[in-house]
């Protein structure tokens, strides 16, 4: 899973923190039109607004806990995998906000720096988890670990989703020990393609045109799923990076919209008001889906869910994300901004997602079952995530932070911002 995952930590704030104090002081919160011309912002006047949003970090914690409960007790929450959909939209939002902010500030997107940060944030922790599972498969004769080294290799290569998409019947055991990494594959494949496409749009189109293109891209996966839909194509649709792209792109569209609107734009005030009003209904509908819709099983919901359903959930998720970003004093924001929730979402949610599935299955193979499995699984998962954060993730990110040089604005040809 966005970032299912702390892969979606508010990186725009971190990118600004990496700048030296002199450089940060030289970058105004809302650049003037002349500054936007020189820096290549092309109408994204508010791209630098904001920073870390504690409510979004808390949302990550709630989402990853929902996934854990779903994998232990799927019967009470047959639609618990909807949390993955929330992660996708959240990932698209934060990553795009980072990219647009950098372009508005400097007139370019440092693709090398972006991919390096993504690699350091996601891959080392993944490789450690895969290595541990591969070693355990050699050392312990447990059902889960039979042939687990193959699944570990596929997960390390971020292709579990592609393997699962090619299976028309029941899923085989080839990816079973690490089958949850399918969502990480979808996100990482999106991260490879989206910055390149976004950079082309930002260079070639006005801000208004970028909005239109991103909105159009959100619709294409829906049309493609409608063409593909057949009960035998459920795995293809559920795991494909192309068929799940709209959920990430809806988050990207929200980021572009917010970057497009100036702080004093009445449309931003209107968006803030309606996002605040619709946040609770959106959360309630997402909860209803988790409670009542068997997403990964055959049911009467499948034709709707596997065509327009993914987009509908992305819109609900984007509504929640917009409210948390724009309405920090609302009750949903206050609840999700509780320090413990925010800290776990910011620092441990990615590790918890990585480790929870093999931990739960290992405990089950070792005889931990019934009412003990969920609390034991949460405790061991949090411990593994904390070790991953302290020993792998944080040291690498700190080392990279010291290596990053301040970004200097670059000159670009003057072009009047779009109305």
CSV table of C-alpha atoms in Angstrom, one decimal:
chain,number,residue,atom,x,y,z
A,1,UNK,CA,0.0,0.0,0.0
A,2,UNK,CA,0.5,5.4,0.3
A,3,UNK,CA,2.3,5.9,1.3
A,4,UNK,CA,0.1,2.7,1.9
A,5,UNK,CA,2.3,4.1,3.7
A,6,UNK,CA,4.5,6.7,5.1
A,7,UNK,CA,5.7,6.9,1.5
A,8,UNK,CA,3.2,9.7,1.4
A,9,UNK,CA,4.6,11.7,4.3
A,10,UNK,CA,4.2,15.4,3.6
A,11,UNK,CA,7.4,15.7,1.5
A,12,UNK,CA,6.7,19.3,0.4
A,13,UNK,CA,7.5,20.3,4.0
A,14,UNK,CA,10.6,18.1,4.1
A,15,UNK,CA,11.8,19.5,0.7
A,16,UNK,CA,11.6,23.0,2.2
A,17,UNK,CA,13.3,21.9,5.4
A,18,UNK,CA,16.3,20.7,3.3
A,19,UNK,CA,16.9,24.2,2.0
A,20,UNK,CA,19.3,26.4,3.8
A,21,UNK,CA,17.7,29.2,5.9
A,22,UNK,CA,18.9,31.9,3.4
A,23,UNK,CA,17.3,30.0,0.5
A,24,UNK,CA,14.0,29.4,2.4
A,25,UNK,CA,13.8,33.1,3.3
A,26,UNK,CA,14.3,33.9,-0.4
A,27,UNK,CA,11.3,31.9,-1.4
A,28,UNK,CA,8.1,33.8,-0.7
A,29,UNK,CA,5.0,31.8,0.3
A,30,UNK,CA,3.0,33.4,-2.6
A,31,UNK,CA,5.3,34.5,-5.4
A,32,UNK,CA,4.4,37.6,-7.4
A,33,UNK,CA,3.4,37.2,-11.1
A,34,UNK,CA,6.9,38.4,-12.2
A,35,UNK,CA,8.5,35.8,-9.8
A,36,UNK,CA,6.2,33.1,-11.2
A,37,UNK,CA,7.3,34.0,-14.7
A,38,UNK,CA,11.0,33.7,-13.8
A,39,UNK,CA,10.6,30.5,-11.8
A,40,UNK,CA,8.3,28.8,-14.2
A,41,UNK,CA,5.3,28.4,-11.9
A,42,UNK,CA,2.9,29.1,-14.7
A,43,UNK,CA,-0.1,30.0,-12.5
A,44,UNK,CA,0.5,27.6,-9.6
A,45,UNK,CA,0.8,30.5,-7.2
A,46,UNK,CA,-0.1,28.7,-4.0
A,47,UNK,CA,2.0,25.5,-4.5
A,48,UNK,CA,4.2,26.4,-1.6
A,49,UNK,CA,1.4,26.9,0.8
A,50,UNK,CA,1.0,24.5,3.7
A,51,UNK,CA,3.4,22.0,5.3
A,52,UNK,CA,3.0,18.9,7.3
A,53,UNK,CA,-0.6,18.0,7.9
A,54,UNK,CA,-1.0,16.0,11.1
A,55,UNK,CA,-4.5,14.9,10.1
A,56,UNK,CA,-3.2,13.1,7.1
A,57,UNK,CA,-0.6,11.3,9.2
A,58,UNK,CA,-3.4,10.2,11.5
A,59,UNK,CA,-5.4,9.0,8.5
A,60,UNK,CA,-2.5,6.7,7.6
A,61,UNK,CA,-2.6,5.2,11.0
A,62,UNK,CA,-6.3,4.5,10.9
A,63,UNK,CA,-6.0,3.1,7.4
A,64,UNK,CA,-3.2,0.7,8.2
A,65,UNK,CA,-5.0,-0.5,11.3
A,66,UNK,CA,-8.0,-1.2,9.2
A,67,UNK,CA,-5.9,-3.3,6.9
A,68,UNK,CA,-4.5,-5.3,9.8
A,69,UNK,CA,-7.9,-6.0,11.2
A,70,UNK,CA,-9.2,-7.0,7.8
A,71,UNK,CA,-6.4,-9.5,7.3
A,72,UNK,CA,-7.0,-11.1,10.7
A,73,UNK,CA,-10.8,-10.9,10.9
A,74,UNK,CA,-12.2,-10.4,7.4
A,75,UNK,CA,-15.7,-11.5,8.2
A,76,UNK,CA,-16.7,-8.4,10.2
A,77,UNK,CA,-15.0,-6.1,7.7
A,78,UNK,CA,-15.4,-7.7,4.2
A,79,UNK,CA,-14.5,-4.4,2.6
A,80,UNK,CA,-11.6,-3.5,4.8
A,81,UNK,CA,-9.3,-3.4,1.8
A,82,UNK,CA,-10.9,-0.1,1.0
A,83,UNK,CA,-8.1,1.3,3.2
A,84,UNK,CA,-5.7,0.6,0.3
A,85,UNK,CA,-7.8,2.8,-2.0
A,86,UNK,CA,-7.5,5.6,0.6
A,87,UNK,CA,-3.7,5.1,0.6
A,88,UNK,CA,-3.6,5.4,-3.2
A,89,UNK,CA,-5.4,8.7,-3.3
A,90,UNK,CA,-3.4,10.1,-0.4
A,91,UNK,CA,-0.1,9.0,-2.2
A,92,UNK,CA,-1.1,10.7,-5.4
A,93,UNK,CA,-2.0,13.9,-3.5
A,94,UNK,CA,1.2,14.3,-1.5
A,95,UNK,CA,3.6,13.2,-4.3
A,96,UNK,CA,2.0,15.6,-6.8
A,97,UNK,CA,2.0,18.4,-4.3
A,98,UNK,CA,5.7,17.9,-3.8
A,99,UNK,CA,6.4,17.9,-7.5
A,100,UNK,CA,4.2,20.9,-8.4
A,101,UNK,CA,5.7,22.8,-5.5
A,102,UNK,CA,9.2,22.2,-6.7
A,103,UNK,CA,8.3,23.2,-10.2
A,104,UNK,CA,6.6,26.4,-9.0
A,105,UNK,CA,9.7,27.2,-6.9
A,106,UNK,CA,12.5,26.3,-9.4
A,107,UNK,CA,11.0,26.0,-12.9
A,108,UNK,CA,12.0,22.3,-13.0
A,109,UNK,CA,11.5,18.9,-11.3
A,110,UNK,CA,14.7,17.2,-10.2
A,111,UNK,CA,13.8,13.7,-11.4
A,112,UNK,CA,17.0,12.2,-10.1
A,113,UNK,CA,16.5,13.6,-6.6
A,114,UNK,CA,12.9,12.5,-6.6
A,115,UNK,CA,13.7,8.9,-7.6
A,116,UNK,CA,16.5,8.8,-5.1
A,117,UNK,CA,14.3,9.9,-2.3
A,118,UNK,CA,11.6,7.4,-3.3
A,119,UNK,CA,14.1,4.6,-3.4
A,120,UNK,CA,15.5,5.5,0.0
A,121,UNK,CA,12.1,5.8,1.5
A,122,UNK,CA,10.6,2.6,0.1
A,123,UNK,CA,13.1,0.1,-1.1
A,124,UNK,CA,15.7,-0.5,1.7
A,125,UNK,CA,13.0,-1.3,4.3
A,126,UNK,CA,11.3,-3.6,1.7
A,127,UNK,CA,14.6,-5.4,0.9
A,128,UNK,CA,15.2,-6.0,4.6
A,129,UNK,CA,11.7,-7.5,5.1
A,130,UNK,CA,12.2,-9.7,1.9
A,131,UNK,CA,15.6,-10.8,3.1
A,132,UNK,CA,14.3,-11.8,6.5
A,133,UNK,CA,11.4,-13.8,5.0
A,134,UNK,CA,13.8,-15.5,2.5
A,135,UNK,CA,16.1,-16.5,5.3
A,136,UNK,CA,13.3,-17.8,7.5
A,137,UNK,CA,12.0,-19.9,4.5
A,138,UNK,CA,15.4,-21.7,4.6
A,139,UNK,CA,15.6,-22.0,8.4
A,140,UNK,CA,12.0,-22.9,9.5
A,141,UNK,CA,9.7,-25.6,8.1
A,142,UNK,CA,6.5,-23.7,8.3
A,143,UNK,CA,3.6,-23.7,5.8
A,144,UNK,CA,3.8,-20.0,5.2
A,145,UNK,CA,7.5,-20.2,4.4
A,146,UNK,CA,7.4,-23.0,1.8
A,147,UNK,CA,8.9,-21.4,-1.3
A,148,UNK,CA,8.8,-17.9,0.3
A,149,UNK,CA,12.1,-17.0,-1.2
A,150,UNK,CA,10.3,-16.7,-4.6
A,151,UNK,CA,7.7,-14.4,-3.2
A,152,UNK,CA,10.5,-12.4,-1.6
A,153,UNK,CA,12.2,-11.9,-4.9
A,154,UNK,CA,9.0,-10.8,-6.6
A,155,UNK,CA,8.2,-8.4,-3.8
A,156,UNK,CA,11.8,-7.0,-3.9
A,157,UNK,CA,11.4,-6.4,-7.6
A,158,UNK,CA,7.9,-4.7,-7.0
A,159,UNK,CA,6.2,-7.0,-9.5
A,160,UNK,CA,3.8,-8.9,-7.2
A,161,UNK,CA,0.9,-7.0,-8.6
A,162,UNK,CA,1.8,-7.8,-12.2
A,163,UNK,CA,2.1,-11.5,-11.3
A,164,UNK,CA,-1.3,-11.5,-9.6
A,165,UNK,CA,-2.9,-9.5,-12.4
A,166,UNK,CA,-1.9,-12.4,-14.8
A,167,UNK,CA,-3.8,-15.0,-12.7
A,168,UNK,CA,-7.3,-15.4,-14.0
A,169,UNK,CA,-8.3,-18.1,-11.6
A,170,UNK,CA,-7.7,-18.3,-7.8
A,171,UNK,CA,-4.4,-16.8,-6.8
A,172,UNK,CA,-1.6,-19.3,-6.7
A,173,UNK,CA,0.8,-19.7,-3.8
A,174,UNK,CA,3.7,-18.1,-5.6
A,175,UNK,CA,3.2,-14.7,-4.0
A,176,UNK,CA,1.1,-15.8,-1.0
A,177,UNK,CA,3.6,-15.0,1.8
A,178,UNK,CA,4.0,-11.4,0.6
A,179,UNK,CA,0.9,-10.9,-1.5
A,180,UNK,CA,0.1,-7.7,0.3
A,181,UNK,CA,3.0,-6.0,-1.5
A,182,UNK,CA,0.9,-5.9,-4.6
A,183,UNK,CA,-0.3,-2.4,-3.6
A,184,UNK,CA,3.3,-1.2,-3.1
A,185,UNK,CA,4.0,-2.4,-6.7
A,186,UNK,CA,1.1,-0.3,-8.0
A,187,UNK,CA,2.4,2.8,-6.2
A,188,UNK,CA,6.0,2.4,-7.2
A,189,UNK,CA,5.1,1.9,-10.9
A,190,UNK,CA,3.0,5.1,-10.6
A,191,UNK,CA,6.0,6.9,-9.1
A,192,UNK,CA,8.1,5.9,-12.1
A,193,UNK,CA,5.7,7.2,-14.7
A,194,UNK,CA,3.8,10.1,-13.2
A,195,UNK,CA,6.7,12.6,-12.6
A,196,UNK,CA,7.8,12.3,-16.2
A,197,UNK,CA,4.2,12.8,-17.5
A,198,UNK,CA,3.6,15.7,-15.1
A,199,UNK,CA,6.8,17.4,-16.0
A,200,UNK,CA,5.8,17.3,-19.7
A,201,UNK,CA,2.4,18.8,-18.8
A,202,UNK,CA,3.8,21.5,-16.7
A,203,UNK,CA,6.3,22.5,-19.4
A,204,UNK,CA,3.9,22.4,-22.3
A,205,UNK,CA,0.6,23.6,-20.9
A,206,UNK,CA,-0.9,26.4,-18.9
A,207,UNK,CA,-2.1,25.7,-15.4
A,208,UNK,CA,-5.7,25.5,-16.6
A,209,UNK,CA,-4.8,23.0,-19.3
A,210,UNK,CA,-2.8,20.9,-16.8
A,211,UNK,CA,-6.0,20.6,-14.7
A,212,UNK,CA,-8.0,19.5,-17.8
A,213,UNK,CA,-5.4,16.9,-18.8
A,214,UNK,CA,-5.2,15.4,-15.3
A,215,UNK,CA,-9.0,15.3,-15.0
A,216,UNK,CA,-9.2,13.5,-18.4
A,217,UNK,CA,-6.5,11.0,-17.2
A,218,UNK,CA,-8.7,10.2,-14.2
A,219,UNK,CA,-11.5,9.1,-16.5
A,220,UNK,CA,-9.4,6.8,-18.8
A,221,UNK,CA,-8.9,3.9,-16.3
A,222,UNK,CA,-12.7,3.8,-15.7
A,223,UNK,CA,-13.3,3.4,-19.4
A,224,UNK,CA,-10.6,0.8,-19.6
A,225,UNK,CA,-12.0,-1.1,-16.7
A,226,UNK,CA,-15.4,-1.1,-18.4
A,227,UNK,CA,-13.9,-2.6,-21.5
A,228,UNK,CA,-12.0,-5.2,-19.6
A,229,UNK,CA,-14.7,-6.2,-17.1
A,230,UNK,CA,-15.6,-9.8,-16.9
A,231,UNK,CA,-15.7,-12.0,-13.8
A,232,UNK,CA,-12.5,-13.7,-15.0
A,233,UNK,CA,-10.8,-10.3,-15.3
A,234,UNK,CA,-11.2,-9.4,-11.7
A,235,UNK,CA,-7.6,-10.1,-10.8
A,236,UNK,CA,-6.4,-8.2,-13.8
A,237,UNK,CA,-8.4,-5.1,-12.9
A,238,UNK,CA,-7.7,-5.2,-9.1
A,239,UNK,CA,-3.9,-5.5,-9.5
A,240,UNK,CA,-3.1,-3.6,-12.7
A,241,UNK,CA,-1.3,-0.3,-12.4
A,242,UNK,CA,-3.3,1.0,-15.4
A,243,UNK,CA,-6.6,-0.1,-14.0
A,244,UNK,CA,-5.9,1.4,-10.5
A,245,UNK,CA,-4.3,4.6,-11.8
A,246,UNK,CA,-7.4,6.8,-11.4
A,247,UNK,CA,-7.2,6.4,-7.6
A,248,UNK,CA,-3.8,7.9,-7.5
A,249,UNK,CA,-4.6,10.5,-10.2
A,250,UNK,CA,-7.6,11.8,-8.3
A,251,UNK,CA,-5.3,12.6,-5.5
A,252,UNK,CA,-3.0,14.2,-8.0
A,253,UNK,CA,-5.9,16.3,-9.4
A,254,UNK,CA,-6.7,17.6,-5.9
A,255,UNK,CA,-3.1,18.6,-5.5
A,256,UNK,CA,-3.1,20.5,-8.8
A,257,UNK,CA,-6.4,22.2,-7.9
A,258,UNK,CA,-5.1,23.4,-4.6
A,259,UNK,CA,-1.8,24.6,-6.2
A,260,UNK,CA,-3.8,26.4,-8.8
A,261,UNK,CA,-5.9,28.5,-6.4
A,262,UNK,CA,-4.4,31.6,-4.7
A,263,UNK,CA,-4.9,32.0,-1.0
A,264,UNK,CA,-7.4,34.9,-1.6
A,265,UNK,CA,-9.3,33.1,-4.4
A,266,UNK,CA,-13.0,32.7,-3.4
A,267,UNK,CA,-13.1,29.3,-5.1
A,268,UNK,CA,-10.6,28.1,-2.4
A,269,UNK,CA,-12.9,29.3,0.3
A,270,UNK,CA,-15.8,27.5,-1.4
A,271,UNK,CA,-13.8,24.3,-1.7
A,272,UNK,CA,-12.8,24.6,2.0
A,273,UNK,CA,-16.4,25.1,3.1
A,274,UNK,CA,-17.7,22.1,1.1
A,275,UNK,CA,-14.8,19.8,2.0
A,276,UNK,CA,-15.5,20.5,5.6
A,277,UNK,CA,-19.2,19.8,5.2
A,278,UNK,CA,-18.7,16.6,3.3
A,279,UNK,CA,-15.9,15.1,5.3
A,280,UNK,CA,-18.1,13.3,7.8
A,281,UNK,CA,-20.4,11.9,5.1
A,282,UNK,CA,-17.4,10.7,3.1
A,283,UNK,CA,-15.9,9.0,6.1
A,284,UNK,CA,-19.2,7.4,6.9
A,285,UNK,CA,-19.5,6.0,3.4
A,286,UNK,CA,-16.0,4.7,3.5
A,287,UNK,CA,-16.8,3.0,6.8
A,288,UNK,CA,-20.0,1.5,5.3
A,289,UNK,CA,-18.0,0.1,2.4
A,290,UNK,CA,-15.5,-1.5,4.8
A,291,UNK,CA,-18.4,-3.0,6.7
A,292,UNK,CA,-20.7,-4.1,4.0
A,293,UNK,CA,-19.0,-4.5,0.6
A,294,UNK,CA,-17.0,-7.7,0.0
A,295,UNK,CA,-14.5,-6.1,-2.4
A,296,UNK,CA,-12.2,-9.1,-3.0
A,297,UNK,CA,-14.9,-11.8,-3.1
A,298,UNK,CA,-17.5,-12.7,-5.7
A,299,UNK,CA,-20.7,-10.7,-5.0
A,300,UNK,CA,-23.4,-8.7,-6.7
A,301,UNK,CA,-21.2,-5.6,-6.1
A,302,UNK,CA,-18.4,-6.8,-8.4
A,303,UNK,CA,-19.6,-5.3,-11.8
A,304,UNK,CA,-20.1,-1.9,-10.2
A,305,UNK,CA,-17.1,-2.0,-8.0
A,306,UNK,CA,-14.6,-3.2,-10.6
A,307,UNK,CA,-15.8,-0.5,-13.1
A,308,UNK,CA,-16.8,2.8,-11.5
A,309,UNK,CA,-16.4,1.8,-7.8
A,310,UNK,CA,-12.7,2.5,-7.6
A,311,UNK,CA,-13.2,6.0,-8.9
A,312,UNK,CA,-16.1,6.7,-6.5
A,313,UNK,CA,-14.0,5.6,-3.5
A,314,UNK,CA,-11.1,7.8,-4.8
A,315,UNK,CA,-13.5,10.8,-4.8
A,316,UNK,CA,-14.6,10.0,-1.3
A,317,UNK,CA,-11.0,9.7,-0.2
A,318,UNK,CA,-10.1,13.0,-1.9
A,319,UNK,CA,-12.9,14.7,-0.1
A,320,UNK,CA,-11.5,13.6,3.3
A,321,UNK,CA,-7.9,14.5,2.2
A,322,UNK,CA,-9.1,18.0,1.1
A,323,UNK,CA,-10.9,18.5,4.4
A,324,UNK,CA,-7.9,17.5,6.5
A,325,UNK,CA,-5.6,19.7,4.5
A,326,UNK,CA,-7.9,22.8,4.3
A,327,UNK,CA,-9.8,22.6,7.6
A,328,UNK,CA,-7.3,21.9,10.4
A,329,UNK,CA,-9.7,23.1,13.1
A,330,UNK,CA,-12.5,20.7,12.1
A,331,UNK,CA,-13.4,17.8,14.3
A,332,UNK,CA,-12.1,15.1,11.9
A,333,UNK,CA,-8.8,17.0,11.7
A,334,UNK,CA,-8.6,17.4,15.4
A,335,UNK,CA,-9.3,13.7,16.0
A,336,UNK,CA,-6.9,12.4,13.4
A,337,UNK,CA,-4.2,14.9,14.6
A,338,UNK,CA,-3.9,13.4,18.0
A,339,UNK,CA,-0.1,13.2,18.6
A,340,UNK,CA,0.1,9.4,18.9
A,341,UNK,CA,-1.9,8.8,15.7
A,342,UNK,CA,0.1,11.4,13.8
A,343,UNK,CA,3.4,10.1,15.0
A,344,UNK,CA,2.6,6.5,14.1
A,345,UNK,CA,1.3,7.5,10.7
A,346,UNK,CA,4.3,9.6,10.0
A,347,UNK,CA,7.0,7.2,11.1
A,348,UNK,CA,5.6,3.7,11.4
A,349,UNK,CA,2.7,3.2,9.0
A,350,UNK,CA,4.9,2.1,6.1
A,351,UNK,CA,6.7,-0.4,8.3
A,352,UNK,CA,3.5,-1.7,9.8
A,353,UNK,CA,2.1,-2.3,6.3
A,354,UNK,CA,5.3,-4.1,5.2
A,355,UNK,CA,5.4,-6.4,8.2
A,356,UNK,CA,1.9,-7.0,9.3
A,357,UNK,CA,0.9,-9.7,6.8
A,358,UNK,CA,3.9,-12.0,7.2
A,359,UNK,CA,3.8,-11.5,11.0
A,360,UNK,CA,0.1,-12.5,11.2
A,361,UNK,CA,0.6,-15.6,9.0
A,362,UNK,CA,3.7,-16.6,11.0
A,363,UNK,CA,1.9,-16.3,14.3
A,364,UNK,CA,-1.0,-18.3,12.9
A,365,UNK,CA,1.4,-21.1,11.7
A,366,UNK,CA,3.0,-21.1,15.2
A,367,UNK,CA,-0.4,-21.8,16.8
A,368,UNK,CA,-1.5,-18.3,17.8
A,369,UNK,CA,-5.2,-18.1,16.9
A,370,UNK,CA,-8.6,-17.1,18.0
A,371,UNK,CA,-8.9,-13.9,20.0
A,372,UNK,CA,-5.1,-13.8,20.6
A,373,UNK,CA,-4.1,-13.4,17.0
A,374,UNK,CA,-5.1,-9.8,16.5
A,375,UNK,CA,-3.5,-8.2,19.7
A,376,UNK,CA,-0.4,-10.4,19.2
A,377,UNK,CA,-0.2,-9.5,15.6
A,378,UNK,CA,-0.5,-5.7,16.3
A,379,UNK,CA,2.2,-5.9,19.0
A,380,UNK,CA,4.7,-7.8,16.9
A,381,UNK,CA,3.9,-5.7,13.8
A,382,UNK,CA,4.5,-2.4,15.7
A,383,UNK,CA,7.8,-3.8,17.1
A,384,UNK,CA,9.0,-4.8,13.7
A,385,UNK,CA,7.9,-1.5,12.2
A,386,UNK,CA,9.7,0.4,15.0
A,387,UNK,CA,12.9,-1.6,14.4
A,388,UNK,CA,12.6,-0.9,10.7
A,389,UNK,CA,12.2,2.8,11.3
A,390,UNK,CA,15.1,3.1,13.8
A,391,UNK,CA,17.6,0.9,12.1
A,392,UNK,CA,16.8,1.3,8.4
A,393,UNK,CA,14.5,4.1,7.4
A,394,UNK,CA,15.5,7.0,9.6
A,395,UNK,CA,19.3,6.6,9.3
A,396,UNK,CA,19.1,6.5,5.5
A,397,UNK,CA,16.8,9.5,5.2
A,398,UNK,CA,18.9,11.5,7.6
A,399,UNK,CA,22.0,10.7,5.6
A,400,UNK,CA,20.3,11.7,2.4
A,401,UNK,CA,19.1,15.0,3.9
A,402,UNK,CA,22.7,16.1,4.5
A,403,UNK,CA,23.6,15.3,0.9
A,404,UNK,CA,20.8,17.4,-0.7
A,405,UNK,CA,22.0,20.8,-2.0
A,406,UNK,CA,19.7,23.8,-1.9
A,407,UNK,CA,17.6,24.2,-5.0
A,408,UNK,CA,18.3,27.4,-6.9
A,409,UNK,CA,15.5,29.0,-9.0
A,410,UNK,CA,16.2,28.8,-12.7
A,411,UNK,CA,15.3,31.3,-15.3
A,412,UNK,CA,12.5,30.4,-17.8
A,413,UNK,CA,11.0,32.3,-20.6
A,414,UNK,CA,8.3,34.7,-19.5
A,415,UNK,CA,4.8,33.5,-20.0
A,416,UNK,CA,1.6,35.1,-18.7
A,417,UNK,CA,-0.1,32.9,-16.2
A,418,UNK,CA,-3.5,31.5,-17.3
A,419,UNK,CA,-6.6,33.1,-15.8
